[in-house]
Short mmCIF file of C-alpha atoms in Angstrom, two decimals:
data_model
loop_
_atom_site.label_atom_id
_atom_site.label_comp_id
_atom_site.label_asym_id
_atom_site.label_seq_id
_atom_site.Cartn_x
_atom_site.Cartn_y
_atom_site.Cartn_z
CA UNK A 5 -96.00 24.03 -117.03
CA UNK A 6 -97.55 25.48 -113.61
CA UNK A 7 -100.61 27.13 -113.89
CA UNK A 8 -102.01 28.78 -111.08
CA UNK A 9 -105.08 30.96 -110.96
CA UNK A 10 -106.70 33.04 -108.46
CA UNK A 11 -110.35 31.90 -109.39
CA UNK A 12 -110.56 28.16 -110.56
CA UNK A 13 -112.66 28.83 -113.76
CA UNK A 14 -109.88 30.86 -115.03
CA UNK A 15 -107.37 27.73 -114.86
CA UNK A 16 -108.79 25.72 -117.77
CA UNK A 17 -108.80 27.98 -120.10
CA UNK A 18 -105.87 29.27 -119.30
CA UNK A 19 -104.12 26.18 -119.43
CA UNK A 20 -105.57 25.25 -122.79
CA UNK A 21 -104.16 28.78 -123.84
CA UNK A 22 -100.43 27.93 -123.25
CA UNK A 23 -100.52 24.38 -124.44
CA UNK A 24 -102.42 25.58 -127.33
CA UNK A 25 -100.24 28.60 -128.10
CA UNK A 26 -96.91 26.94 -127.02
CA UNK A 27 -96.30 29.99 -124.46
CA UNK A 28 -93.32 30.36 -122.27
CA UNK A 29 -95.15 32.60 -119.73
CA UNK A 30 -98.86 33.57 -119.65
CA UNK A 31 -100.23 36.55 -116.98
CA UNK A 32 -103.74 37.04 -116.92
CA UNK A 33 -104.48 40.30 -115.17
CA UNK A 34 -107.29 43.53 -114.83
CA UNK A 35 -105.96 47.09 -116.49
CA UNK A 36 -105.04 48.00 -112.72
CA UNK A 37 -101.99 45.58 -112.56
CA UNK A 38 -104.54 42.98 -110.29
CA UNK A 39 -102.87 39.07 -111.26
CA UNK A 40 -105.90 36.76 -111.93
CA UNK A 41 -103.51 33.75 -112.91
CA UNK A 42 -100.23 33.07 -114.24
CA UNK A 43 -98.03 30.34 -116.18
CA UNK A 44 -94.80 29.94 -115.99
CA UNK A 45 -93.17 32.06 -113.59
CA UNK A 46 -91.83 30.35 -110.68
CA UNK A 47 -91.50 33.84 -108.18
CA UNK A 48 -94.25 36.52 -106.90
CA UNK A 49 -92.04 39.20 -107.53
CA UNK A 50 -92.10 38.61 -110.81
CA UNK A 51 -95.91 38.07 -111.32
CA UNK A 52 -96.07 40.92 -109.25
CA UNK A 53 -93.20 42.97 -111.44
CA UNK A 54 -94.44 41.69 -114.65
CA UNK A 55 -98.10 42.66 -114.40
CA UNK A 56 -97.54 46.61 -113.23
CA UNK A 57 -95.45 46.58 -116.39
CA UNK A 58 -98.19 45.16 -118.42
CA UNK A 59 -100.87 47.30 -117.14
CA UNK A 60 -98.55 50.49 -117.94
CA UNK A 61 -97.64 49.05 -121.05
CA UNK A 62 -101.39 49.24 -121.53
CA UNK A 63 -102.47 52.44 -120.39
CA UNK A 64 -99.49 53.63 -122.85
CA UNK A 65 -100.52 51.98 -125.89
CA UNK A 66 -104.27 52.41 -125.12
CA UNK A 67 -103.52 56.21 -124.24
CA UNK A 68 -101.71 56.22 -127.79
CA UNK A 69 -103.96 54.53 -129.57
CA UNK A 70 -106.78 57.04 -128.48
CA UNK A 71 -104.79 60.17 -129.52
CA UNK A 72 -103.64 58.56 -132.96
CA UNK A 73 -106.36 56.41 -133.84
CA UNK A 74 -109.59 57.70 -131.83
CA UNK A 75 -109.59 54.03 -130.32
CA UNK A 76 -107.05 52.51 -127.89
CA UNK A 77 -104.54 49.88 -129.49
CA UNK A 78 -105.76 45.96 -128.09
CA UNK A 79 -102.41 44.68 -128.39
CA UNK A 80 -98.86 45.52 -128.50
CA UNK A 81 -96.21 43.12 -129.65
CA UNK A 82 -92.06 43.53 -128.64
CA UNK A 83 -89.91 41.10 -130.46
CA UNK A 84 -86.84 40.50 -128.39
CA UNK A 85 -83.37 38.47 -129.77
CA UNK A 86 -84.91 34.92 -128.50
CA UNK A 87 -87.87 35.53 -126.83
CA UNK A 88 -91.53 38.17 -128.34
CA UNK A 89 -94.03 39.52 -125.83
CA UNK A 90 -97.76 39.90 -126.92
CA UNK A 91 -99.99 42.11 -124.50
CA UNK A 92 -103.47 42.01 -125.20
CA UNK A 93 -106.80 43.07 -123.91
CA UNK A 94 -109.42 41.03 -123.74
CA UNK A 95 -113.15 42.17 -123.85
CA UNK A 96 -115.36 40.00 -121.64
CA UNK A 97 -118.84 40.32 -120.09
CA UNK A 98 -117.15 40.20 -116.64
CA UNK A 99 -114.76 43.30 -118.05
CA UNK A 100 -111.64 43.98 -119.59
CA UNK A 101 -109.04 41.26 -118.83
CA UNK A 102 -105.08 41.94 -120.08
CA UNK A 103 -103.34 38.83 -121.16
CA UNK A 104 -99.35 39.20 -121.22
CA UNK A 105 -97.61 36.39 -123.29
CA UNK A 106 -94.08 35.66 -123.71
CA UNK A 107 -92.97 33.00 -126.30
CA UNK A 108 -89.82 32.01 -128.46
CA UNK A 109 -89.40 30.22 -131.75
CA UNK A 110 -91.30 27.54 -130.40
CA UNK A 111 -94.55 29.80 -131.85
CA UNK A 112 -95.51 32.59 -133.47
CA UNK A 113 -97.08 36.16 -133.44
CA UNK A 114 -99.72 34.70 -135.51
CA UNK A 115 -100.56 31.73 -133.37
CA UNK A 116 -100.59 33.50 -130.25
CA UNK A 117 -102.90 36.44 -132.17
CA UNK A 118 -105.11 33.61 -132.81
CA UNK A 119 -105.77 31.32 -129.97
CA UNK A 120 -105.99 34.57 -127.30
CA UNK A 121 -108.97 34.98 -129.26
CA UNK A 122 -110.06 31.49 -128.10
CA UNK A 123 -108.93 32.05 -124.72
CA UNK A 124 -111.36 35.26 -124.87
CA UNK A 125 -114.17 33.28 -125.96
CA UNK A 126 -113.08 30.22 -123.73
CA UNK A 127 -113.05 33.31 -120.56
CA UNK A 128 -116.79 34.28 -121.57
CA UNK A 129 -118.13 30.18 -120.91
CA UNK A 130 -116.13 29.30 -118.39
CA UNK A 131 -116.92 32.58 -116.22
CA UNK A 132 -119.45 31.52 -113.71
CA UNK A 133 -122.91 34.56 -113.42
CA UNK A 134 -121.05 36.13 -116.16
CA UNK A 135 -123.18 39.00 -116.33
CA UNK A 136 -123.60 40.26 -112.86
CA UNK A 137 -120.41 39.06 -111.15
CA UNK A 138 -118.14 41.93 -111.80
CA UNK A 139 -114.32 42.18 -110.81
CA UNK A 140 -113.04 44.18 -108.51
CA UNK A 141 -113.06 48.10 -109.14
CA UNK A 142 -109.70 49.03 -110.14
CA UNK A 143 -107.16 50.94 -108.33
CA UNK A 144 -109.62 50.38 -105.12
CA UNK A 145 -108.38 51.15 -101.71
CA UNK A 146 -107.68 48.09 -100.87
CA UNK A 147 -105.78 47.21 -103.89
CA UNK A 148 -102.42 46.39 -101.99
CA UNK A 149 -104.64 43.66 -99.94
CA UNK A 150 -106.22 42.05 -103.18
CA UNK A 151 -102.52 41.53 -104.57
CA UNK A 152 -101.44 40.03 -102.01
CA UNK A 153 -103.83 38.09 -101.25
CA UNK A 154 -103.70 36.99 -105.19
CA UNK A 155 -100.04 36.45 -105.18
CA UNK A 156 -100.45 34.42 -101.74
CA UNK A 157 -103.15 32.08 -103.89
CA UNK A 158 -100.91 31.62 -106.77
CA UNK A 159 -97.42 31.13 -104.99
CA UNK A 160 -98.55 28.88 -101.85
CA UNK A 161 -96.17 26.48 -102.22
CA UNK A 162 -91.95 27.16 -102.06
CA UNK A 163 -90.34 29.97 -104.08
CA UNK A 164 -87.81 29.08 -106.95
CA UNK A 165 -85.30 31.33 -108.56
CA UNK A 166 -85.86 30.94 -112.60
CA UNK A 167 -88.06 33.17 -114.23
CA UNK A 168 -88.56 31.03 -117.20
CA UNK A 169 -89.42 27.34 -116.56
CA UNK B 29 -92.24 43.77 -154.22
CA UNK B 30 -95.71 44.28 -152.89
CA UNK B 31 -97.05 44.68 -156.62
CA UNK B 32 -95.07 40.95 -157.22
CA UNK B 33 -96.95 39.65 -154.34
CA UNK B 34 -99.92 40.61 -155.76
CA UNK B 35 -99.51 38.93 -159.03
CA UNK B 36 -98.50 35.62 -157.21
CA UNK B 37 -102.00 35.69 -155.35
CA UNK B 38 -103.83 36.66 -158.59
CA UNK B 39 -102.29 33.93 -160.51
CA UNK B 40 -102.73 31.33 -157.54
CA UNK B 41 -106.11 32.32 -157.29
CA UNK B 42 -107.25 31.94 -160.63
CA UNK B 43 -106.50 28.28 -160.41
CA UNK B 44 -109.79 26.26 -160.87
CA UNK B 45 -110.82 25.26 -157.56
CA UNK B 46 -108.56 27.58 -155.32
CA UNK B 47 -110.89 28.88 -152.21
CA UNK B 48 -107.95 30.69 -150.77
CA UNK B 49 -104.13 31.45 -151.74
CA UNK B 50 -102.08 33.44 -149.09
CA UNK B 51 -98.51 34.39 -148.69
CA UNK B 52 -97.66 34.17 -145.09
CA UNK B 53 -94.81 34.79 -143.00
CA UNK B 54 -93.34 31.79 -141.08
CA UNK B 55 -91.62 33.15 -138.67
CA UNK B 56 -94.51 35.26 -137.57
CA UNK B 57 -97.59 33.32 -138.85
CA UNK B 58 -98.94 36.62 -140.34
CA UNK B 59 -100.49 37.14 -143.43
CA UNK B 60 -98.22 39.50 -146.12
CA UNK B 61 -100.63 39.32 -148.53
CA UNK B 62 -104.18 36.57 -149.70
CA UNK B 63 -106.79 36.01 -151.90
CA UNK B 64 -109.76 34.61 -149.58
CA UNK B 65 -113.24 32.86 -151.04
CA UNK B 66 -114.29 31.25 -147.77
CA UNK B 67 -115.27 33.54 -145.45
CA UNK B 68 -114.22 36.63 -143.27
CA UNK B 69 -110.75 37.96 -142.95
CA UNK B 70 -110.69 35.97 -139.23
CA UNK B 71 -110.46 32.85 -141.19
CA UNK B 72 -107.55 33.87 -143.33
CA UNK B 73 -105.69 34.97 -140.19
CA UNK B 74 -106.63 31.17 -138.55
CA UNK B 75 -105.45 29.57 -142.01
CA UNK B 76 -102.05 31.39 -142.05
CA UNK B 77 -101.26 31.13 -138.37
CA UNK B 78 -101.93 27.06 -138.61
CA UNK B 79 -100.84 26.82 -142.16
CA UNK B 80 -97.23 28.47 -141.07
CA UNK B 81 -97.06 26.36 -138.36
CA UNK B 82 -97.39 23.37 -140.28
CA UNK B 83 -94.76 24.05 -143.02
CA UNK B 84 -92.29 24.91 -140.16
CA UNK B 85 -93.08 21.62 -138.70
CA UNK B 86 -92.60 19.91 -142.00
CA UNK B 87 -89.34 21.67 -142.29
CA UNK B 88 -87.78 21.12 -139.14
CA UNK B 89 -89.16 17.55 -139.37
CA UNK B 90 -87.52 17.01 -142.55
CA UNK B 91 -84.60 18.69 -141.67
CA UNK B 92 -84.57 16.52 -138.38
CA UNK B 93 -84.58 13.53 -140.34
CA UNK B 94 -81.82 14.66 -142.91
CA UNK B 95 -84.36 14.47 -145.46
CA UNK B 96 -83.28 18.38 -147.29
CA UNK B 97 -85.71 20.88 -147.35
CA UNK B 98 -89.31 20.58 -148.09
CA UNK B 99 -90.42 20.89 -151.32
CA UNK B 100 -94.02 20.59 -151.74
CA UNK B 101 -96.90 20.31 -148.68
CA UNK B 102 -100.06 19.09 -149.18
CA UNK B 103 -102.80 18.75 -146.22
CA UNK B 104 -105.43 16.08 -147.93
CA UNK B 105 -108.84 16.58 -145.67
CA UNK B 106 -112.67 15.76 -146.07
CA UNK B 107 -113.52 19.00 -147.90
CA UNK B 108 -110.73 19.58 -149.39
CA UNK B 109 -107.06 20.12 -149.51
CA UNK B 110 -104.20 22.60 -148.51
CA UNK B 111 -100.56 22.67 -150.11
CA UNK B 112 -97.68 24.91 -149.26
CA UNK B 113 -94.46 25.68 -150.51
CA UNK B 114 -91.97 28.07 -148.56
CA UNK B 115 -88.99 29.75 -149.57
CA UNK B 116 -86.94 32.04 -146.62
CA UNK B 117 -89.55 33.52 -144.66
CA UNK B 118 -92.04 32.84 -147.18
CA UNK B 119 -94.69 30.14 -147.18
CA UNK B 120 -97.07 30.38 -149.97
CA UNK B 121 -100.55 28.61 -149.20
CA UNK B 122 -102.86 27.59 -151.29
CA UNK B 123 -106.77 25.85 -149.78
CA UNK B 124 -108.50 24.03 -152.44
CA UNK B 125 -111.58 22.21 -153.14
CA UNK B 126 -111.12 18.38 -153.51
CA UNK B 127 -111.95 18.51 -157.29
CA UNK B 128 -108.43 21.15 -158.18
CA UNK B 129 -105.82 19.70 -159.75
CA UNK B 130 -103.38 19.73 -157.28
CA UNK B 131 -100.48 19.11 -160.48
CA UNK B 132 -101.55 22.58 -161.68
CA UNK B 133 -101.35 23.90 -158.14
CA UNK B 134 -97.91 22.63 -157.71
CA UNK B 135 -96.47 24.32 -161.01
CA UNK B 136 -98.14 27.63 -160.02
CA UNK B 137 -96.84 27.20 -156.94
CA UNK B 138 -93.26 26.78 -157.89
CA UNK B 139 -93.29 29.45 -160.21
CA UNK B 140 -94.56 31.76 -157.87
CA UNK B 141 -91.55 30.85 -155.56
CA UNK B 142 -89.44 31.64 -158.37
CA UNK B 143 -91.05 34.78 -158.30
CA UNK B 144 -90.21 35.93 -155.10
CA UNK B 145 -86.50 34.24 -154.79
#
């Protein structure tokens, strides 16, 4: 599968991740709907589609979460007829990453739940000055510029049609 | 139903030698309900994902290989040993120290999916 990330250290473990957790698609993005690297989609649009989705998804269930349980919910799971979604937040020194994963029968809630815990942990070592290097603010001014310019790192070469490779 | 479960993992679990005994869905790798000695909820979690995983593997191997369904799994390792036995979504999992007897395990086992059919 095609993983493509917009800072190197994030392709390993992301990599790993899908292998690992046998995912169809994997979007790693910040809360503000920012892509930091992606696997499996073959279109920006889609990337780009998919990860303002996730991050409302998330500000919904966190939002939720807050008013029902006094702490935002960390991840929300949709089962579909053939394919499940997982959407959760991961809690790193560098900040709060999202990580949206779509699988089938293939794998399971449970071993999806389980190894984005390891791509958390994998995240924390592999993230170079983890401590002061901080991502972008979200919802900056320039945040039209920064997606492009991500979706421009992680589709450079020709665009394809299928969503699910 | 939940009160049956409960029974299963108290039985399992009183097994000389059983660290762990869990009832896990296969389909979702999620613990219904367990019984853990080892360690922190975390680790029953990691044992039922993997353990799920496994026994669908052995079933769709089996079933690859026209071989019926799987009737008994057991994982033999260093420190000890894991069997499973599944029945619909079911998978009943038991982790054991190398010193259980894994005979006794098995009949507990296969009453307890006679339990829940």
């Amino acid at each position: 599968m095609n993983v493509a990330a917009v800072e190197s250290w994030i392709e390993a473990p992301l990599r790993r991740y899908v292998d690992d957790a046998r995912a169809r698609i994997a979007v790693l993005l910040h809360p503000s709907g920012q892509v930091m690297a992606q696997a499996g989609f073959t279109r920006d649009v889609d990337v780009m589609a998919a990860c303002a989705l996730a991050a409302a998804a998330h500000a919904t269930s966190g939002e939720l979460g807050r008013r029902l349980d006094g702490h935002p919910f960390r991840g929300v799971h949709y089962a579909g007829a053939t394919h499940q979604l997982f959407l959760s937040a991961l809690e790193t020194r560098r900040g709060t990453y999202l990580c949206l994963t779509v699988f089938d029968e293939t794998s399971s809630l449970g071993l999806v739940r389980l190894y984005c815990e390891e791509l958390r942990r994998a995240l924390i070592s592999a993230a170079p000055n983890a401590i002061t290097a901080r991502p972008t603010p979200t919802l900056a001014a320039d945040f039209e510029v920064e997606l492009n310019r991500n979706l421009a790192a992680l589709f450079s070469g020709p665009k394809g049609a299928a969503v699910i490779s | 139903m939940i009160s049956g479960l409960r029974g299963i993992i108290d039985r399992l679990s009183r097994q000389r030698g059983v660290r762990a005994s869990l009832i896990v869905s296969e389909h979702d790798g999620l613990v219904v309900d367990s019984s853990l000695r080892f360690g922190e909820g975390e680790n029953g979690e990691r044992v039922a994902a993997l353990a799920a995983s496994i026994y669908r593997k052995a079933r769709l191997s089996a079933d690859a290989a026209h071989l019926g369904a799987v009737s008994f799994l057991q994982l033999d390792a260093d420190r000890g040993r894991l069997c499973a036995v599944g029945r619909d979504d079911l998978v009943l999992v038991v982790v054991a120290e190398p010193s259980a007897n894994v005979g006794l395990i098995r009949v507990e086992l296969f009453k307890a999916l006679e339990t829940i059919a």
